[in-house]
Amino acid sequence: GHIDRSRGYVKIFLNELRKHSKYRTMLSADYCKNIKKAALMHDIGKISIPDAILQKPGKLTDKEYKIMKTHAAVGGDIIKKTFGGIGEEDFQQIAYEVARHHHEKWNGKGYPDGLKGEEIPLHARIMAIADVFDAISAKRCYRDAMPIDTCFSIIEEGAGEDFDPTLVEVFLGAKDKILEYYMQEKVE
């Protein structure tokens, strides 16, 4: 469900960003279509992570977390190898960057490459917010879903540290639409 819900948040996010003067010209129909398709593959690298780590009901050890973090770089590699030469270079590049860079942080303290600010591709910055929002608002094997107001607060508090502050502003501006989608997709 995480993959589908994250993609749903990306769709809402893109619709709102297209209204924003800073992004209107950047977000062509093809670019948005490619981001929506790429969102489905943002965690593809997790196929390389042992189930004992992926499904662990408790907190990961430092060693397990180090292994878990490899999914971003591995995901990018999988996309390059899988889609290389199919003739959809724009999609391939976006899918690669979404998979590889969705855990980069605005302040440069993310992984796998420590990119910061606008060094992080826009599509990866969008995916980062959608990914985190769903990760904290949905039940996981290691914890219950957080209250929805807390989820929005976490995104807001991450502005300028974890996330692009302008993107956070747009995401929070779509709160009603996000809540509507959340309630529709909520799984107990």
PDB file of C-alpha atoms in Angstrom:
ATOM      1  CA  GLY A   1       0.000   0.000   0.000  1.00  0.00           C
ATOM      2  CA  HIS A   2       2.885   2.400   0.715  1.00  0.00           C
ATOM      3  CA  ILE A   3       3.854   2.575  -2.945  1.00  0.00           C
ATOM      4  CA  ASP A   4       0.315   3.313  -4.149  1.00  0.00           C
ATOM      5  CA  ARG A   5      -0.406   5.826  -1.377  1.00  0.00           C
ATOM      6  CA  SER A   6       2.914   7.620  -1.927  1.00  0.00           C
ATOM      7  CA  ARG A   7       2.087   7.907  -5.619  1.00  0.00           C
ATOM      8  CA  GLY A   8      -1.323   9.321  -4.680  1.00  0.00           C
ATOM      9  CA  TYR A   9       0.337  12.004  -2.553  1.00  0.00           C
ATOM     10  CA  VAL A  10       2.725  12.763  -5.422  1.00  0.00           C
ATOM     11  CA  LYS A  11      -0.249  13.260  -7.782  1.00  0.00           C
ATOM     12  CA  ILE A  12      -1.925  15.707  -5.398  1.00  0.00           C
ATOM     13  CA  PHE A  13       1.384  17.465  -4.829  1.00  0.00           C
ATOM     14  CA  LEU A  14       2.066  17.872  -8.564  1.00  0.00           C
ATOM     15  CA  ASN A  15      -1.399  19.311  -9.174  1.00  0.00           C
ATOM     16  CA  GLU A  16      -0.770  21.913  -6.484  1.00  0.00           C
ATOM     17  CA  LEU A  17       2.769  22.676  -7.673  1.00  0.00           C
ATOM     18  CA  ARG A  18       1.496  23.368 -11.186  1.00  0.00           C
ATOM     19  CA  LYS A  19      -0.434  26.314  -9.709  1.00  0.00           C
ATOM     20  CA  HIS A  20       2.735  27.757  -8.168  1.00  0.00           C
ATOM     21  CA  SER A  21       4.521  30.365 -10.297  1.00  0.00           C
ATOM     22  CA  LYS A  22       7.974  28.973  -9.497  1.00  0.00           C
ATOM     23  CA  TYR A  23       7.122  25.505 -10.857  1.00  0.00           C
ATOM     24  CA  ARG A  24       4.422  26.091 -13.466  1.00  0.00           C
ATOM     25  CA  THR A  25       6.773  26.096 -16.466  1.00  0.00           C
ATOM     26  CA  MET A  26       8.931  23.249 -15.166  1.00  0.00           C
ATOM     27  CA  LEU A  27       6.065  20.814 -14.680  1.00  0.00           C
ATOM     28  CA  SER A  28       5.097  19.807 -18.203  1.00  0.00           C
ATOM     29  CA  ALA A  29       2.536  17.056 -18.693  1.00  0.00           C
ATOM     30  CA  ASP A  30       5.283  14.602 -19.710  1.00  0.00           C
ATOM     31  CA  TYR A  31       7.458  15.496 -16.726  1.00  0.00           C
ATOM     32  CA  CYS A  32       4.524  14.971 -14.336  1.00  0.00           C
ATOM     33  CA  LYS A  33       3.596  11.675 -16.024  1.00  0.00           C
ATOM     34  CA  ASN A  34       7.188  10.467 -15.598  1.00  0.00           C
ATOM     35  CA  ILE A  35       7.288  11.441 -11.921  1.00  0.00           C
ATOM     36  CA  LYS A  36       4.011   9.595 -11.249  1.00  0.00           C
ATOM     37  CA  LYS A  37       5.366   6.462 -12.950  1.00  0.00           C
ATOM     38  CA  ALA A  38       8.708   6.788 -11.161  1.00  0.00           C
ATOM     39  CA  ALA A  39       6.995   7.151  -7.767  1.00  0.00           C
ATOM     40  CA  LEU A  40       5.895   3.532  -8.072  1.00  0.00           C
ATOM     41  CA  MET A  41       9.551   2.485  -8.134  1.00  0.00           C
ATOM     42  CA  HIS A  42      11.042   4.738  -5.469  1.00  0.00           C
ATOM     43  CA  ASP A  43      11.646   1.808  -3.089  1.00  0.00           C
ATOM     44  CA  ILE A  44      12.585  -0.817  -5.696  1.00  0.00           C
ATOM     45  CA  GLY A  45      15.970  -1.196  -4.020  1.00  0.00           C
ATOM     46  CA  LYS A  46      14.264  -2.774  -1.015  1.00  0.00           C
ATOM     47  CA  ILE A  47      14.178  -6.047  -2.944  1.00  0.00           C
ATOM     48  CA  SER A  48      17.857  -6.300  -1.993  1.00  0.00           C
ATOM     49  CA  ILE A  49      17.155  -5.931   1.745  1.00  0.00           C
ATOM     50  CA  PRO A  50      16.694  -9.134   3.767  1.00  0.00           C
ATOM     51  CA  ASP A  51      13.124  -9.731   4.969  1.00  0.00           C
ATOM     52  CA  ALA A  52      14.417 -10.046   8.531  1.00  0.00           C
ATOM     53  CA  ILE A  53      15.306  -6.344   8.359  1.00  0.00           C
ATOM     54  CA  LEU A  54      12.344  -5.166   6.256  1.00  0.00           C
ATOM     55  CA  GLN A  55       9.806  -6.880   8.491  1.00  0.00           C
ATOM     56  CA  LYS A  56      11.532  -6.478  11.844  1.00  0.00           C
ATOM     57  CA  PRO A  57       8.874  -5.514  14.399  1.00  0.00           C
ATOM     58  CA  GLY A  58      11.251  -3.389  16.481  1.00  0.00           C
ATOM     59  CA  LYS A  59      13.888  -0.718  16.059  1.00  0.00           C
ATOM     60  CA  LEU A  60      16.726  -1.535  13.676  1.00  0.00           C
ATOM     61  CA  THR A  61      20.253  -1.891  15.034  1.00  0.00           C
ATOM     62  CA  ASP A  62      22.910   0.453  13.621  1.00  0.00           C
ATOM     63  CA  LYS A  63      24.153  -2.384  11.394  1.00  0.00           C
ATOM     64  CA  GLU A  64      20.620  -3.146  10.137  1.00  0.00           C
ATOM     65  CA  TYR A  65      19.939   0.532   9.483  1.00  0.00           C
ATOM     66  CA  LYS A  66      23.171   0.782   7.494  1.00  0.00           C
ATOM     67  CA  ILE A  67      21.969  -2.135   5.358  1.00  0.00           C
ATOM     68  CA  MET A  68      18.490  -0.578   4.987  1.00  0.00           C
ATOM     69  CA  LYS A  69      19.997   2.677   3.747  1.00  0.00           C
ATOM     70  CA  THR A  70      21.605   0.845   0.811  1.00  0.00           C
ATOM     71  CA  HIS A  71      18.168   0.473  -0.819  1.00  0.00           C
ATOM     72  CA  ALA A  72      18.351   3.963  -2.322  1.00  0.00           C
ATOM     73  CA  ALA A  73      21.615   3.465  -4.216  1.00  0.00           C
ATOM     74  CA  VAL A  74      20.696  -0.113  -5.149  1.00  0.00           C
ATOM     75  CA  GLY A  75      17.323   1.104  -6.423  1.00  0.00           C
ATOM     76  CA  GLY A  76      19.016   3.609  -8.692  1.00  0.00           C
ATOM     77  CA  ASP A  77      21.326   0.892 -10.006  1.00  0.00           C
ATOM     78  CA  ILE A  78      18.411  -1.481 -10.650  1.00  0.00           C
ATOM     79  CA  ILE A  79      16.612   1.189 -12.666  1.00  0.00           C
ATOM     80  CA  LYS A  80      19.714   2.003 -14.725  1.00  0.00           C
ATOM     81  CA  LYS A  81      20.296  -1.660 -15.534  1.00  0.00           C
ATOM     82  CA  THR A  82      16.632  -2.505 -16.128  1.00  0.00           C
ATOM     83  CA  PHE A  83      15.609   0.502 -18.206  1.00  0.00           C
ATOM     84  CA  GLY A  84      18.887   1.212 -19.958  1.00  0.00           C
ATOM     85  CA  GLY A  85      18.404   1.304 -23.701  1.00  0.00           C
ATOM     86  CA  ILE A  86      14.589   1.201 -23.794  1.00  0.00           C
ATOM     87  CA  GLY A  87      14.467   4.602 -25.436  1.00  0.00           C
ATOM     88  CA  GLU A  88      12.721   6.529 -22.672  1.00  0.00           C
ATOM     89  CA  GLU A  89      15.716   8.492 -21.441  1.00  0.00           C
ATOM     90  CA  ASP A  90      13.717  11.187 -19.616  1.00  0.00           C
ATOM     91  CA  PHE A  91      11.686   8.623 -17.701  1.00  0.00           C
ATOM     92  CA  GLN A  92      14.754   6.516 -16.954  1.00  0.00           C
ATOM     93  CA  GLN A  93      16.622   9.523 -15.543  1.00  0.00           C
ATOM     94  CA  ILE A  94      13.684  10.624 -13.381  1.00  0.00           C
ATOM     95  CA  ALA A  95      13.070   7.073 -12.102  1.00  0.00           C
ATOM     96  CA  TYR A  96      16.784   6.670 -11.333  1.00  0.00           C
ATOM     97  CA  GLU A  97      16.950   9.976  -9.451  1.00  0.00           C
ATOM     98  CA  VAL A  98      13.716   9.351  -7.540  1.00  0.00           C
ATOM     99  CA  ALA A  99      14.940   5.923  -6.388  1.00  0.00           C
ATOM    100  CA  ARG A 100      18.471   7.068  -5.586  1.00  0.00           C
ATOM    101  CA  HIS A 101      17.781  10.485  -4.051  1.00  0.00           C
ATOM    102  CA  HIS A 102      14.436  10.275  -2.203  1.00  0.00           C
ATOM    103  CA  HIS A 103      16.322  10.057   1.115  1.00  0.00           C
ATOM    104  CA  GLU A 104      18.546  13.080   0.493  1.00  0.00           C
ATOM    105  CA  LYS A 105      17.852  15.971   2.861  1.00  0.00           C
ATOM    106  CA  TRP A 106      17.676  19.681   2.134  1.00  0.00           C
ATOM    107  CA  ASN A 107      20.473  20.288   4.677  1.00  0.00           C
ATOM    108  CA  GLY A 108      22.807  17.733   3.042  1.00  0.00           C
ATOM    109  CA  LYS A 109      22.568  15.151   5.829  1.00  0.00           C
ATOM    110  CA  GLY A 110      20.661  12.538   3.817  1.00  0.00           C
ATOM    111  CA  TYR A 111      21.853   9.545   1.847  1.00  0.00           C
ATOM    112  CA  PRO A 112      23.309   8.052  -0.285  1.00  0.00           C
ATOM    113  CA  ASP A 113      25.201  11.042  -1.739  1.00  0.00           C
ATOM    114  CA  GLY A 114      24.766  13.838   0.815  1.00  0.00           C
ATOM    115  CA  LEU A 115      23.211  16.166  -1.773  1.00  0.00           C
ATOM    116  CA  LYS A 116      21.756  19.388  -0.409  1.00  0.00           C
ATOM    117  CA  GLY A 117      19.308  22.051  -1.450  1.00  0.00           C
ATOM    118  CA  GLU A 118      18.624  22.274  -5.155  1.00  0.00           C
ATOM    119  CA  GLU A 119      21.396  19.767  -5.892  1.00  0.00           C
ATOM    120  CA  ILE A 120      18.639  17.264  -5.146  1.00  0.00           C
ATOM    121  CA  PRO A 121      16.482  16.879  -8.269  1.00  0.00           C
ATOM    122  CA  LEU A 122      13.016  18.402  -7.900  1.00  0.00           C
ATOM    123  CA  HIS A 123      11.297  15.050  -8.458  1.00  0.00           C
ATOM    124  CA  ALA A 124      13.323  13.455  -5.638  1.00  0.00           C
ATOM    125  CA  ARG A 125      12.442  16.375  -3.320  1.00  0.00           C
ATOM    126  CA  ILE A 126       8.757  15.859  -4.129  1.00  0.00           C
ATOM    127  CA  MET A 127       9.051  12.114  -3.537  1.00  0.00           C
ATOM    128  CA  ALA A 128      10.834  12.664  -0.220  1.00  0.00           C
ATOM    129  CA  ILE A 129       7.878  14.536   1.253  1.00  0.00           C
ATOM    130  CA  ALA A 130       5.270  12.113  -0.100  1.00  0.00           C
ATOM    131  CA  ASP A 131       7.325   9.122   1.084  1.00  0.00           C
ATOM    132  CA  VAL A 132       7.846  10.416   4.615  1.00  0.00           C
ATOM    133  CA  PHE A 133       4.243  11.551   4.958  1.00  0.00           C
ATOM    134  CA  ASP A 134       2.939   8.112   4.071  1.00  0.00           C
ATOM    135  CA  ALA A 135       5.589   6.320   6.134  1.00  0.00           C
ATOM    136  CA  ILE A 136       4.567   8.138   9.310  1.00  0.00           C
ATOM    137  CA  SER A 137       0.807   8.262   8.677  1.00  0.00           C
ATOM    138  CA  ALA A 138       0.410   4.529   8.013  1.00  0.00           C
ATOM    139  CA  LYS A 139       0.827   1.579  10.362  1.00  0.00           C
ATOM    140  CA  ARG A 140       4.122  -0.235  10.005  1.00  0.00           C
ATOM    141  CA  CYS A 141       5.268  -3.591  11.361  1.00  0.00           C
ATOM    142  CA  TYR A 142       7.389  -1.752  13.936  1.00  0.00           C
ATOM    143  CA  ARG A 143       4.903   0.947  15.057  1.00  0.00           C
ATOM    144  CA  ASP A 144       1.368   2.274  14.788  1.00  0.00           C
ATOM    145  CA  ALA A 145       0.416   5.113  12.475  1.00  0.00           C
ATOM    146  CA  MET A 146       1.054   8.530  13.945  1.00  0.00           C
ATOM    147  CA  PRO A 147      -1.879  10.904  14.439  1.00  0.00           C
ATOM    148  CA  ILE A 148      -2.482  12.795  11.205  1.00  0.00           C
ATOM    149  CA  ASP A 149      -1.922  16.231  12.786  1.00  0.00           C
ATOM    150  CA  THR A 150       1.455  15.002  14.038  1.00  0.00           C
ATOM    151  CA  CYS A 151       2.311  13.885  10.500  1.00  0.00           C
ATOM    152  CA  PHE A 152       1.641  17.339   9.087  1.00  0.00           C
ATOM    153  CA  SER A 153       3.674  18.868  11.954  1.00  0.00           C
ATOM    154  CA  ILE A 154       6.637  16.598  11.195  1.00  0.00           C
ATOM    155  CA  ILE A 155       6.612  17.709   7.551  1.00  0.00           C
ATOM    156  CA  GLU A 156       6.315  21.365   8.615  1.00  0.00           C
ATOM    157  CA  GLU A 157       9.142  21.047  11.157  1.00  0.00           C
ATOM    158  CA  GLY A 158      11.337  19.444   8.482  1.00  0.00           C
ATOM    159  CA  ALA A 159      11.155  22.516   6.230  1.00  0.00           C
ATOM    160  CA  GLY A 160      14.654  23.830   5.579  1.00  0.00           C
ATOM    161  CA  GLU A 161      16.273  20.831   7.283  1.00  0.00           C
ATOM    162  CA  ASP A 162      14.901  17.641   5.763  1.00  0.00           C
ATOM    163  CA  PHE A 163      12.742  19.129   3.013  1.00  0.00           C
ATOM    164  CA  ASP A 164      12.689  21.976   0.499  1.00  0.00           C
ATOM    165  CA  PRO A 165      10.853  24.752   2.403  1.00  0.00           C
ATOM    166  CA  THR A 166       8.943  25.941  -0.668  1.00  0.00           C
ATOM    167  CA  LEU A 167       7.726  22.422  -1.381  1.00  0.00           C
ATOM    168  CA  VAL A 168       6.654  22.011   2.242  1.00  0.00           C
ATOM    169  CA  GLU A 169       4.629  25.208   1.965  1.00  0.00           C
ATOM    170  CA  VAL A 170       2.861  23.895  -1.148  1.00  0.00           C
ATOM    171  CA  PHE A 171       2.284  20.464   0.429  1.00  0.00           C
ATOM    172  CA  LEU A 172       0.772  21.996   3.556  1.00  0.00           C
ATOM    173  CA  GLY A 173      -1.329  24.295   1.382  1.00  0.00           C
ATOM    174  CA  ALA A 174      -2.934  21.151  -0.050  1.00  0.00           C
ATOM    175  CA  LYS A 175      -3.767  19.795   3.413  1.00  0.00           C
ATOM    176  CA  ASP A 176      -7.508  19.452   2.724  1.00  0.00           C
ATOM    177  CA  LYS A 177      -6.912  17.417  -0.445  1.00  0.00           C
ATOM    178  CA  ILE A 178      -4.259  15.309   1.266  1.00  0.00           C
ATOM    179  CA  LEU A 179      -6.590  14.635   4.211  1.00  0.00           C
ATOM    180  CA  GLU A 180      -9.388  13.641   1.856  1.00  0.00           C
ATOM    181  CA  TYR A 181      -7.077  11.184   0.079  1.00  0.00           C
ATOM    182  CA  TYR A 182      -5.697   9.915   3.398  1.00  0.00           C
ATOM    183  CA  MET A 183      -9.190   9.164   4.717  1.00  0.00           C
ATOM    184  CA  GLN A 184     -10.114   7.431   1.474  1.00  0.00           C
ATOM    185  CA  GLU A 185      -6.976   5.240   1.514  1.00  0.00           C
ATOM    186  CA  LYS A 186      -6.667   4.703   5.265  1.00  0.00           C
ATOM    187  CA  VAL A 187      -6.088   1.082   6.175  1.00  0.00           C
ATOM    188  CA  GLU A 188      -6.612  -0.018   9.766  1.00  0.00           C
TER     189      GLU A 188
END
